[in-house]
Amino acid sequence: MTLSEAVARALGDNPSLVNARLARVLDRYDLDEARQWFLPQFSFGRLRGERYRNAVTGDASWDLSAGPSLDLRLPTGGSVSVVPGWTATVDEGVDTWQDGAGVTITVSQPLLRGGGLRAGRAPVRLAHLAEEGNLLRFKAAIMDVVTAVVRAYRAVIEAELAVDINERSLERARETLEVNRLLVQTGRMARQDMTQTQANIADRELGVVESQIRLDDARRDLNVLLDIGGGVQVAPTESLAVEPVLVDLDLSRETARQNHTAYLQALLNVSRNEIYLMLARNQGLWDLSLNASTSYTGSGDEAGAAFRDLGRRTDGDYRVSLSLSIPISGAESRRLRRQRLSAELSMRQAENSLASASREMEIAVRNAVRAVETGVRRLELAQSALTLAEEKLELERGKLRLGLSSNFRLAEFQTDLLNAQVGELRAKIGYLNAVTSHDRTLGTVLESWGIDIDLAPTEATLDVQP
């Protein structure tokens, strides 16, 4: 499995992402509800039929009535209501039909409390801010999973290479033992001097066993992230290709301000609290509203004219009024003051959290850039140390064949080579992980991997009905 294949599998099967996508079903439903805030809302609130009998004549009749309604919220905080009505009376046994219809239009516009574009559009604005926050959380969940899979995949590669390094070290120790036996046979080495080499072999065998245990642990961790059963082993097919990249602190800082999820969440929290504070202050105003209504009723053909010619008729009922409500209750005033105070305190807390998030982001970006730069230097030094360790060991082997060295010194140089190989391997992994952490800190993991959050599996791929 390639690293890209591992990431793709995790995006589809990782349990935490499956749960995150399930949460997105309700998130999108809430956003769709908010988008319909200013759309006309039609309801059929009343449909009634009643049969009765005249006590004097004994004739039976039916009364039928229907009253649908159409409501519209205005961005200014007002509302428009259109309520048409229809009634009919049917006499049983007599070809008599009496009907009537009418329509009432009511317009209400708050002038102080609840009025204005800011207050009127607040619910929709809050819904969009909530959706932005939900998207940021979903994006963060994806980035966390991708980062974890990348690290786990490399951990498997590191563990496999560590097993190979320890096995080659064991093989070198065994080759040294064969050389020792030849030297003993030729009388150039005492038999008891082979003890050091035998002890070195035992130590290398222990290293092989321990590295194999770490490999099993790394494979298990990767299987968990990929939701793969324990009986299956993932075989990484990629090598540790290291291509040093240049990172710029100023560019990294600017990129983080546009993509760092924790910082952006803090910005959204400030925007939400600004709206809550505005609404709390608005609720402290007097309730002054302008109300207008018109209605007309008619019967027979006049009923149809009521709907067609309402705007041109002069015999309808028109009303315009102003209503004013001033809370004088002490308890109500205290409640409003507490609500405003709570919103002001929440606003200050949000601003403090934003400042803290900004500082933490700055520190995280600096550390991420420094880690990448340090990783490059560490890798260069580790590669130089490995080259020198290989040369030293080869020279010491030649000395041992000539009887100019000892098993103790050779074992030391073999240990130095083993440590240098492990150090070079860890430097590679450390550098690659530093680059990955740099991407995660900047919030650019999805861009680096070409993942489109809008194309990620959603509720359409899940058997979920909202």
XYZ file of C-alpha atoms in Angstrom:
466
model
C 0.000 0.000 0.000
C 1.332 3.426 -0.947
C 1.055 6.346 1.422
C -1.552 7.980 -0.824
C -3.604 4.770 -0.781
C -3.366 4.635 3.005
C -4.584 8.232 3.291
C -7.449 7.566 0.859
C -8.525 4.480 2.807
C -8.449 6.373 6.094
C -10.630 9.135 4.652
C -13.264 6.559 3.806
C -13.063 4.122 6.698
C -11.607 5.887 9.718
C -14.232 5.703 12.528
C -13.674 9.273 13.740
C -14.213 10.652 10.232
C -17.321 8.518 9.771
C -18.730 10.106 12.934
C -17.694 13.560 11.727
C -19.529 13.029 8.441
C -22.609 11.845 10.314
C -22.544 15.103 12.290
C -22.375 17.018 9.011
C -25.805 15.653 8.052
C -27.469 17.646 10.833
C -25.161 20.625 10.247
C -26.277 20.943 6.630
C -29.903 20.450 7.582
C -29.637 23.354 10.046
C -28.021 25.532 7.373
C -30.775 24.725 4.888
C -33.320 25.717 7.520
C -31.550 29.044 8.030
C -31.456 29.721 4.288
C -35.249 29.499 4.238
C -35.601 32.118 6.970
C -36.742 34.859 4.550
C -38.645 32.594 2.174
C -42.470 32.600 2.225
C -43.896 30.030 4.626
C -47.208 28.536 3.569
C -49.443 26.688 6.006
C -52.988 25.365 5.918
C -53.971 26.071 9.460
C -57.755 25.607 9.413
C -60.048 23.230 7.547
C -63.398 22.546 9.166
C -66.718 20.981 8.239
C -69.796 21.081 10.501
C -73.281 19.598 10.020
C -76.254 20.983 11.906
C -80.104 20.823 11.782
C -82.566 23.686 12.076
C -84.711 23.037 15.158
C -87.784 24.736 13.599
C -87.776 23.561 9.995
C -85.864 20.348 10.526
C -83.635 21.109 7.528
C -80.028 19.895 7.692
C -77.124 22.037 6.479
C -73.326 21.916 6.196
C -70.910 24.721 7.061
C -67.509 24.422 5.388
C -64.552 26.744 5.987
C -60.880 26.882 5.055
C -58.161 29.289 6.179
C -54.667 28.940 4.717
C -51.971 31.480 5.526
C -48.790 32.822 3.952
C -46.119 34.353 6.206
C -42.971 36.189 5.181
C -40.157 37.431 7.405
C -38.457 40.653 6.350
C -34.706 41.358 6.666
C -35.648 44.494 8.607
C -37.122 42.387 11.417
C -40.706 42.842 10.300
C -43.195 40.375 8.920
C -45.954 40.138 6.344
C -48.916 37.827 6.784
C -51.489 37.039 4.095
C -54.521 35.089 5.341
C -57.185 34.287 2.753
C -60.402 32.677 3.970
C -63.320 30.822 2.383
C -66.669 29.709 3.801
C -69.650 27.914 2.298
C -73.071 26.760 3.489
C -74.826 23.838 1.809
C -78.466 22.955 2.574
C -79.171 19.254 2.299
C -82.002 18.358 -0.053
C -82.135 21.882 -1.497
C -80.056 23.158 -4.363
C -78.738 26.030 -2.316
C -75.144 27.117 -2.120
C -73.902 30.188 -0.302
C -70.257 31.026 -0.204
C -68.010 33.859 0.830
C -64.326 34.673 0.738
C -61.960 37.264 2.036
C -58.345 38.110 2.531
C -56.444 39.881 5.275
C -52.939 41.276 4.840
C -51.004 42.340 7.912
C -47.637 44.078 7.976
C -45.698 44.553 11.197
C -42.384 46.390 11.464
C -40.503 46.929 14.753
C -38.953 50.374 14.887
C -36.764 49.955 17.972
C -36.511 46.528 19.629
C -36.004 43.833 16.989
C -35.930 46.326 14.119
C -33.213 47.038 11.562
C -31.200 44.973 9.156
C -28.608 43.911 11.753
C -31.181 42.532 14.162
C -33.417 41.156 11.416
C -30.622 39.263 9.681
C -28.964 38.072 12.914
C -30.472 34.536 12.880
C -29.258 33.905 9.339
C -25.841 35.378 10.063
C -25.496 33.206 13.172
C -26.450 30.127 11.173
C -23.768 30.862 8.572
C -21.172 31.429 11.294
C -22.178 28.124 12.870
C -21.721 26.405 9.504
C -18.276 27.973 9.105
C -17.347 26.639 12.535
C -18.695 23.199 11.660
C -16.657 23.170 8.455
C -13.535 24.141 10.375
C -14.088 21.296 12.843
C -14.671 18.864 9.975
C -11.541 20.118 8.221
C -9.532 19.772 11.440
C -10.792 16.207 11.885
C -9.676 15.313 8.356
C -6.274 16.944 8.850
C -5.762 15.139 12.163
C -6.543 11.778 10.581
C -4.317 12.423 7.561
C -1.446 13.544 9.802
C -1.868 10.519 12.055
C -1.918 8.128 9.086
C 1.188 9.701 7.552
C 3.070 9.395 10.836
C 1.862 5.826 11.426
C 2.792 4.806 7.877
C 6.288 6.200 8.330
C 6.519 4.529 11.728
C 5.979 1.179 9.994
C 8.694 2.009 7.454
C 11.029 3.089 10.247
C 10.355 -0.107 12.184
C 10.933 -2.271 9.089
C 14.210 -0.529 8.344
C 15.203 -0.816 11.997
C 14.665 -4.573 11.790
C 16.817 -4.669 8.660
C 19.554 -2.590 10.329
C 19.616 -4.863 13.377
C 19.636 -7.992 11.228
C 22.580 -6.677 9.191
C 24.352 -5.754 12.408
C 23.788 -9.305 13.657
C 25.156 -10.658 10.387
C 28.298 -8.532 10.740
C 28.791 -9.812 14.273
C 28.523 -13.399 13.048
C 31.022 -12.681 10.273
C 33.377 -11.321 12.924
C 32.960 -14.550 14.878
C 34.020 -16.538 11.801
C 37.073 -14.311 11.463
C 37.844 -14.930 15.145
C 37.701 -18.681 14.617
C 40.170 -18.450 11.754
C 42.493 -16.374 13.905
C 42.208 -18.898 16.734
C 42.966 -21.756 14.324
C 46.070 -19.961 13.065
C 47.207 -19.199 16.597
C 46.921 -15.446 16.280
C 44.086 -15.131 18.833
C 43.342 -16.786 22.122
C 40.068 -18.693 22.309
C 38.858 -16.723 25.336
C 39.060 -13.518 23.276
C 36.058 -14.779 21.279
C 33.838 -14.157 24.306
C 33.444 -10.487 23.413
C 32.225 -11.353 19.923
C 29.777 -13.948 21.265
C 28.392 -11.418 23.736
C 28.069 -8.933 20.873
C 26.065 -11.491 18.863
C 23.700 -12.062 21.813
C 23.189 -8.313 22.126
C 22.442 -8.009 18.384
C 19.959 -10.881 18.557
C 18.151 -9.055 21.358
C 18.106 -5.928 19.190
C 16.473 -7.874 16.351
C 13.763 -9.204 18.663
C 13.034 -5.774 20.140
C 12.898 -4.117 16.716
C 10.481 -6.804 15.535
C 8.225 -6.074 18.514
C 8.261 -2.363 17.624
C 7.365 -3.266 14.038
C 4.368 -5.292 15.209
C 3.227 -2.368 17.376
C 3.609 0.093 14.471
C 1.610 -2.151 12.147
C -1.155 -2.493 14.728
C -1.374 1.285 15.166
C -1.636 1.771 11.404
C -4.312 -0.918 11.135
C -6.389 0.885 13.750
C -6.269 4.141 11.792
C -7.135 2.352 8.558
C -9.834 0.229 10.251
C -8.135 -2.985 9.129
C -8.395 -6.241 11.037
C -5.423 -7.446 13.051
C -4.925 -10.469 10.796
C -3.893 -8.247 7.883
C -0.481 -6.630 7.566
C -0.019 -3.423 5.594
C 3.167 -3.538 3.532
C 4.392 -0.004 2.751
C 5.667 0.239 -0.814
C 7.277 3.683 -0.560
C 10.825 4.517 0.424
C 11.919 7.331 2.668
C 12.612 9.835 -0.077
C 13.852 13.033 1.488
C 13.746 16.254 -0.499
C 14.580 19.231 1.727
C 12.141 22.122 1.365
C 12.665 25.768 2.149
C 10.314 27.305 4.711
C 9.893 31.024 5.276
C 8.716 32.300 8.639
C 6.814 35.323 7.306
C 5.076 33.294 4.618
C 4.277 30.541 7.106
C 2.827 33.080 9.533
C 0.600 34.624 6.854
C -0.553 31.209 5.646
C -1.415 30.178 9.198
C -3.560 33.291 9.698
C -5.667 32.170 6.758
C -5.858 28.438 7.564
C -4.990 27.739 11.217
C -8.178 26.135 12.520
C -7.910 27.144 16.193
C -7.213 30.771 15.267
C -10.085 30.874 12.775
C -12.429 29.332 15.353
C -11.463 32.120 17.758
C -12.236 34.704 15.056
C -15.643 33.135 14.475
C -16.319 33.166 18.202
C -15.660 36.908 18.290
C -18.062 37.449 15.377
C -20.763 35.390 17.075
C -20.399 37.285 20.339
C -20.572 40.608 18.493
C -24.000 39.573 17.210
C -25.103 38.347 20.653
C -24.007 41.640 22.202
C -25.862 43.629 19.541
C -29.012 41.593 20.169
C -28.698 41.983 23.942
C -28.431 45.752 23.593
C -31.306 45.754 21.132
C -33.510 43.884 23.596
C -33.075 46.744 26.053
C -34.868 49.184 23.718
C -38.557 50.050 23.901
C -40.868 47.870 21.877
C -42.204 50.334 19.287
C -43.832 48.785 16.222
C -45.652 50.019 13.153
C -48.610 47.824 12.181
C -50.744 47.990 9.061
C -53.522 45.715 7.881
C -56.186 45.566 5.212
C -58.976 43.096 4.711
C -61.952 42.513 2.458
C -64.740 39.973 2.447
C -67.434 39.297 -0.087
C -69.827 36.632 -1.303
C -70.453 34.955 -4.638
C -68.763 36.740 -7.527
C -67.676 39.443 -5.118
C -65.460 36.871 -3.425
C -63.342 36.411 -6.529
C -63.147 40.160 -6.949
C -61.823 40.395 -3.420
C -58.657 38.632 -4.537
C -58.362 40.161 -8.003
C -59.088 43.750 -7.214
C -58.011 44.126 -3.598
C -55.414 46.760 -4.444
C -57.950 48.937 -6.310
C -60.970 48.593 -4.051
C -61.980 51.375 -1.713
C -64.596 49.541 0.306
C -62.150 47.382 2.241
C -60.974 47.731 5.810
C -57.618 49.516 6.235
C -55.858 50.103 9.515
C -52.523 51.661 10.493
C -51.348 51.810 14.088
C -48.345 52.326 16.314
C -47.874 50.178 19.379
C -45.502 50.950 22.229
C -44.547 48.664 25.079
C -42.302 49.964 27.873
C -41.180 47.424 30.487
C -41.563 48.943 33.935
C -41.151 45.741 35.912
C -38.051 45.752 38.077
C -37.515 42.063 37.480
C -37.702 42.538 33.708
C -35.239 45.437 33.818
C -32.817 43.399 35.906
C -33.144 40.471 33.498
C -32.331 42.683 30.519
C -29.387 44.284 32.315
C -28.013 40.876 33.259
C -28.449 39.658 29.688
C -26.528 42.675 28.362
C -23.811 42.278 31.019
C -23.445 38.594 30.193
C -23.076 39.412 26.487
C -20.470 42.089 27.229
C -18.445 39.719 29.407
C -18.679 36.969 26.791
C -17.436 39.446 24.195
C -14.422 40.355 26.313
C -13.688 36.661 26.909
C -13.898 35.980 23.174
C -11.469 38.829 22.466
C -9.069 37.488 25.105
C -9.330 34.007 23.621
C -8.578 35.419 20.177
C -5.476 37.191 21.473
C -4.370 33.986 23.187
C -5.020 31.934 20.042
C -2.996 34.434 18.024
C -0.042 34.148 20.406
C -0.243 30.358 20.478
C -0.395 30.260 16.689
C 2.678 32.500 16.459
C 4.614 30.219 18.807
C 3.445 27.087 17.003
C 4.452 28.498 13.598
C 7.889 29.508 14.858
C 8.415 26.077 16.409
C 7.248 24.329 13.236
C 9.581 26.369 11.028
C 12.470 25.823 13.447
C 11.768 22.079 13.530
C 11.998 21.850 9.737
C 15.217 23.868 9.619
C 16.705 21.862 12.480
C 15.607 18.631 10.832
C 17.572 19.447 7.683
C 20.727 20.154 9.657
C 20.268 17.064 11.822
C 19.861 14.898 8.731
C 23.042 16.286 7.180
C 25.015 15.563 10.357
C 23.524 12.082 10.683
C 24.484 11.213 7.121
C 28.048 12.436 7.694
C 28.283 10.408 10.928
C 27.047 7.307 9.088
C 29.685 7.687 6.373
C 32.462 8.047 8.959
C 31.185 5.080 10.994
C 31.206 2.864 7.900
C 34.771 3.914 7.058
C 35.992 3.365 10.642
C 34.472 -0.107 10.813
C 35.979 -1.155 7.492
C 39.442 0.002 8.598
C 39.111 -1.796 11.928
C 38.095 -5.017 10.170
C 41.294 -4.874 8.138
C 43.334 -4.328 11.294
C 41.671 -7.317 12.976
C 42.535 -9.594 10.044
C 46.159 -8.522 10.460
C 45.996 -9.039 14.195
C 46.437 -5.321 14.861
C 43.114 -4.818 16.611
C 40.896 -6.505 19.166
C 37.367 -7.829 19.270
C 36.531 -5.222 21.885
C 37.422 -2.324 19.591
C 35.691 -3.948 16.634
C 32.537 -4.453 18.715
C 32.662 -0.774 19.665
C 32.904 0.264 16.013
C 30.082 -2.090 15.066
C 27.948 -0.508 17.781
C 28.916 2.935 16.476
C 27.796 1.924 12.983
C 24.516 0.544 14.314
C 23.874 3.763 16.222
C 24.783 5.849 13.169
C 22.416 3.870 10.941
C 19.603 4.186 13.472
C 20.411 7.872 13.933
C 20.307 8.513 10.176
C 16.990 6.659 9.941
C 15.491 8.650 12.813
C 16.788 11.897 11.305
C 14.976 11.102 8.044
C 11.745 10.241 9.842
C 12.114 13.272 12.107
C 12.586 15.626 9.186
C 9.652 14.211 7.211
C 7.430 14.374 10.291
C 8.575 17.948 10.914
C 7.410 18.888 7.417
C 4.092 17.146 8.086
C 3.719 18.966 11.414
C 4.524 22.234 9.652
C 1.638 21.585 7.246
C -0.687 20.746 10.125
C 0.275 23.875 12.051
C -0.340 26.054 9.008
C -3.608 24.218 8.272
C -2.525 23.294 4.725
C -2.683 19.502 4.978
C -5.661 19.263 2.629
C -3.947 21.450 0.034
C -0.718 19.450 0.290
C -2.579 16.199 -0.312
C -5.033 17.575 -2.879
C -8.071 16.816 -0.711
C -11.198 18.788 -1.545
C -13.380 18.992 1.530
C -16.463 19.504 -0.654
C -15.724 16.227 -2.434
C -14.993 14.259 0.705
C -17.529 11.484 1.447
C -20.691 13.046 2.877
C -24.153 11.941 3.847
C -24.777 10.960 0.212
C -22.401 8.029 0.682
C -23.919 7.048 3.999
C -27.229 5.330 4.510
C -28.596 8.212 6.546
C -31.883 10.007 6.140
C -32.050 13.441 7.829
